[in-house]
């Protein structure tokens, strides 16, 4: 059981380039999330998905796109990279969220992205 | 804007002391509350969750919830150097979690 995996671990982009951050989970979780974390800050939600084919915007979606064609995969696309997108990106998944069961999100190891 | 606020820190405590972390939230409809620990350069990991008013204990950790005051706290007893990390408070919000900015704790030997 690998949990949540992310690739790549590190990446340097030039301004205006595009890339896709990969995220996969093998826990058959319905919910998947993309966050960014800037230095000394908490996690900001970029996009989330409640199941295959269903995605929605979080707090900071501008400059990003997502798709969810399978339960397992939730890639994040950066178009026209800007220095403001320099951050650490975390993917997470959960069976449900909150509630009395306390179901929680499991995080991947993160992708450290620098845009120069 | 549904907000989660944490005491800013950093918090420095001597080994063996109690570290006290505080969190307030704005959405009265929130039902579940989580504390995550994040070591430098690593991803967050869950250490506690609580959904009923009162205290919940797990080993050296105690979470306290007061929904009327919209306040949740985390106590770390007998603090160890391995507890040095950033602690993130998270509150459920529909299908999502809202996170605070975190409090960095340093346990000095």
Coordinates of C-alpha atoms in Angstrom, one line a residue:
Chain A
X1 CA 0.0 0.0 0.0
X2 CA 1.9 3.1 -1.3
X3 CA -0.7 5.6 0.0
X4 CA -0.5 8.9 -1.8
X5 CA 2.4 9.3 -4.3
X6 CA 3.5 12.5 -6.0
X7 CA 5.9 13.2 -8.8
X8 CA 8.2 14.9 -9.3
X9 CA 9.8 15.7 -5.9
X10 CA 11.5 18.8 -7.2
X11 CA 11.2 21.0 -10.3
X12 CA 12.5 24.3 -11.6
X13 CA 10.5 26.0 -14.3
X14 CA 11.1 29.1 -16.3
X15 CA 8.5 31.8 -16.4
X16 CA 5.8 30.9 -19.0
X17 CA 6.5 27.2 -19.0
X18 CA 3.8 24.6 -18.3
X19 CA 3.9 21.4 -16.3
X20 CA 1.8 18.7 -14.8
X21 CA 2.2 17.6 -11.2
X22 CA 1.2 14.0 -10.8
X23 CA -0.7 12.5 -7.8
X24 CA -2.0 9.0 -7.3
X25 CA -3.5 7.1 -4.4
X26 CA -4.2 3.4 -4.0
X27 CA -6.6 3.6 -1.0
X28 CA -9.7 3.8 -3.2
X29 CA -10.5 7.2 -1.7
X30 CA -13.3 9.3 -3.2
X31 CA -11.9 12.7 -2.2
X32 CA -8.7 14.2 -3.5
X33 CA -7.2 17.6 -2.9
X34 CA -4.4 19.8 -4.1
X35 CA -2.8 22.3 -1.7
X36 CA 0.0 24.8 -1.9
X37 CA 2.1 25.8 1.1
X38 CA 4.2 28.9 1.0
X39 CA 7.0 29.4 3.6
X40 CA 5.7 29.9 7.1
X41 CA 2.1 29.6 6.0
X42 CA -0.6 27.0 6.3
X43 CA -2.1 25.0 3.5
X44 CA -4.2 26.7 0.8
X45 CA -6.6 24.6 -1.1
X46 CA -6.2 24.9 -4.9
X47 CA -8.7 22.3 -6.2
X48 CA -10.5 19.3 -4.9
X49 CA -12.5 16.4 -6.3
X50 CA -15.3 14.4 -4.7
X51 CA -15.1 11.6 -7.2
X52 CA -14.0 10.7 -10.8
X53 CA -15.3 13.3 -13.2
X54 CA -16.1 15.9 -10.5
X55 CA -13.8 18.7 -9.6
X56 CA -14.3 22.1 -7.9
X57 CA -12.2 25.2 -7.1
X58 CA -10.7 25.9 -3.7
X59 CA -9.4 29.1 -2.3
X60 CA -6.6 29.8 -4.8
X61 CA -7.4 28.2 -8.2
X62 CA -6.1 30.9 -10.6
X63 CA -3.3 29.6 -12.8
X64 CA -4.1 25.9 -12.3
X65 CA -6.3 23.3 -13.8
X66 CA -7.2 19.7 -12.7
X67 CA -8.9 16.7 -14.1
X68 CA -10.1 13.4 -12.5
X69 CA -10.7 10.7 -15.0
X70 CA -10.1 7.8 -12.5
X71 CA -10.5 7.3 -8.8
X72 CA -6.7 6.9 -8.4
X73 CA -5.3 9.9 -10.2
X74 CA -5.6 13.6 -9.8
X75 CA -3.1 15.6 -11.8
X76 CA -2.6 19.4 -11.4
X77 CA -1.7 21.4 -14.4
X78 CA 0.2 24.7 -14.3
X79 CA -0.2 26.8 -17.3
X80 CA 2.2 29.8 -18.0
X81 CA 4.2 29.4 -14.8
X82 CA 4.8 32.6 -12.8
X83 CA 7.2 33.3 -9.8
X84 CA 4.1 33.6 -7.5
X85 CA 3.6 29.9 -8.1
X86 CA 6.9 29.0 -6.4
X87 CA 5.7 26.8 -3.5
X88 CA 5.5 23.3 -2.1
X89 CA 2.5 21.4 -3.5
X90 CA 0.8 18.7 -1.5
X91 CA -1.8 16.2 -2.8
X92 CA -4.1 14.6 -0.3
X93 CA -6.9 12.0 -0.3
X94 CA -9.6 10.9 2.1
X95 CA -12.5 8.4 2.2
X96 CA -14.7 11.2 3.5
X97 CA -14.0 14.4 5.4
X98 CA -14.8 15.3 8.9
X99 CA -17.9 14.0 10.7
X100 CA -18.0 11.9 13.8
X101 CA -15.7 9.3 12.3
X102 CA -12.9 11.8 12.2
X103 CA -11.9 10.7 8.7
X104 CA -8.8 12.5 7.8
X105 CA -6.8 13.4 4.8
X106 CA -3.6 11.5 4.0
X107 CA -0.9 13.6 2.4
X108 CA 1.7 12.8 -0.3
X109 CA 5.3 13.8 0.2
X110 CA 5.0 17.0 -1.7
X111 CA 6.5 18.6 -4.8
X112 CA 8.9 21.6 -4.4
X113 CA 8.4 23.9 -7.3
X114 CA 10.5 26.9 -8.1
X115 CA 9.7 29.3 -11.0
X116 CA 12.5 31.6 -12.1
Chain B
X1 CA -14.3 33.5 4.3
X2 CA -14.1 30.7 6.8
X3 CA -11.0 31.3 8.9
X4 CA -8.9 29.3 11.2
X5 CA -6.5 31.3 13.5
X6 CA -3.6 29.9 15.5
X7 CA -1.3 31.5 18.0
X8 CA 1.6 32.7 15.9
X9 CA 4.5 31.4 17.9
X10 CA 7.2 30.3 17.7
X11 CA 6.8 28.5 21.0
X12 CA 9.9 27.4 22.9
X13 CA 9.5 25.0 25.8
X14 CA 12.0 23.1 28.0
X15 CA 12.1 19.4 27.7
X16 CA 9.5 17.8 30.1
X17 CA 7.3 20.9 30.1
X18 CA 3.8 21.3 28.7
X19 CA 3.3 23.0 25.3
X20 CA -0.1 24.7 24.8
X21 CA -1.3 25.4 21.3
X22 CA -4.5 27.4 20.6
X23 CA -6.8 27.6 17.6
X24 CA -10.0 29.6 16.9
X25 CA -12.4 29.1 14.0
X26 CA -15.1 31.3 12.5
X27 CA -17.6 28.7 11.0
X28 CA -20.1 27.7 13.7
X29 CA -21.2 24.8 11.5
X30 CA -17.9 23.0 11.7
X31 CA -18.2 19.5 13.2
X32 CA -14.7 18.0 13.3
X33 CA -11.3 19.4 14.3
X34 CA -7.9 18.1 13.6
X35 CA -4.3 18.6 14.7
X36 CA -1.6 17.8 12.3
X37 CA 2.1 17.8 12.9
X38 CA 4.5 18.8 10.2
X39 CA 8.3 18.3 10.5
X40 CA 10.4 20.6 8.4
X41 CA 10.5 19.6 4.8
X42 CA 7.9 16.8 5.4
X43 CA 4.1 16.5 4.8
X44 CA 1.5 16.9 7.5
X45 CA 0.5 13.9 9.6
X46 CA -2.5 13.6 11.7
X47 CA -2.0 13.4 15.5
X48 CA -5.4 14.1 16.9
X49 CA -9.0 14.7 16.0
X50 CA -11.9 15.7 18.2
X51 CA -15.6 16.4 17.5
X52 CA -17.3 16.5 20.9
X53 CA -17.0 19.3 23.5
X54 CA -14.5 18.5 26.2
X55 CA -11.1 16.8 26.4
X56 CA -9.7 13.9 24.4
X57 CA -6.5 12.3 25.5
X58 CA -4.1 10.2 23.4
X59 CA -0.8 9.4 25.1
X60 CA 1.0 12.7 25.8
X61 CA -1.4 14.7 23.7
X62 CA -4.7 16.2 24.8
X63 CA -7.1 18.0 22.5
X64 CA -9.7 20.3 24.0
X65 CA -12.8 21.6 22.2
X66 CA -15.3 24.3 23.1
X67 CA -17.8 24.8 20.4
X68 CA -19.6 27.7 22.1
X69 CA -16.3 29.7 22.2
X70 CA -15.2 28.3 18.8
X71 CA -12.0 27.3 20.3
X72 CA -9.8 24.1 20.1
X73 CA -6.5 23.6 21.8
X74 CA -3.7 21.0 21.9
X75 CA -1.6 20.2 25.0
X76 CA 1.6 18.3 24.7
X77 CA 2.7 17.0 28.1
X78 CA 6.3 15.9 28.9
X79 CA 7.5 17.6 25.8
X80 CA 10.4 15.8 24.0
X81 CA 12.9 17.1 21.4
X82 CA 11.1 14.9 18.9
X83 CA 8.0 17.1 19.4
X84 CA 9.8 20.0 17.7
X85 CA 7.7 20.7 14.6
X86 CA 5.0 22.9 13.3
X87 CA 1.4 22.1 14.4
X88 CA -1.5 22.8 12.1
X89 CA -5.0 23.2 13.3
X90 CA -7.7 22.1 10.7
X91 CA -11.4 22.4 10.7
X92 CA -13.9 20.6 8.5
X93 CA -15.9 22.8 6.1
X94 CA -18.3 20.8 3.8
X95 CA -16.1 18.5 1.8
X96 CA -12.9 20.3 2.7
X97 CA -10.6 21.2 5.6
X98 CA -9.5 24.7 6.4
X99 CA -6.1 25.0 7.9
X100 CA -4.5 27.5 10.2
X101 CA -1.1 28.9 9.5
X102 CA 0.5 26.7 12.1
X103 CA 2.5 27.2 15.3
X104 CA 6.1 26.2 15.4
X105 CA 7.2 24.4 18.6
X106 CA 10.8 24.0 19.7
X107 CA 11.6 21.8 22.6
X108 CA 14.9 22.7 24.1
X109 CA 17.0 20.1 26.0

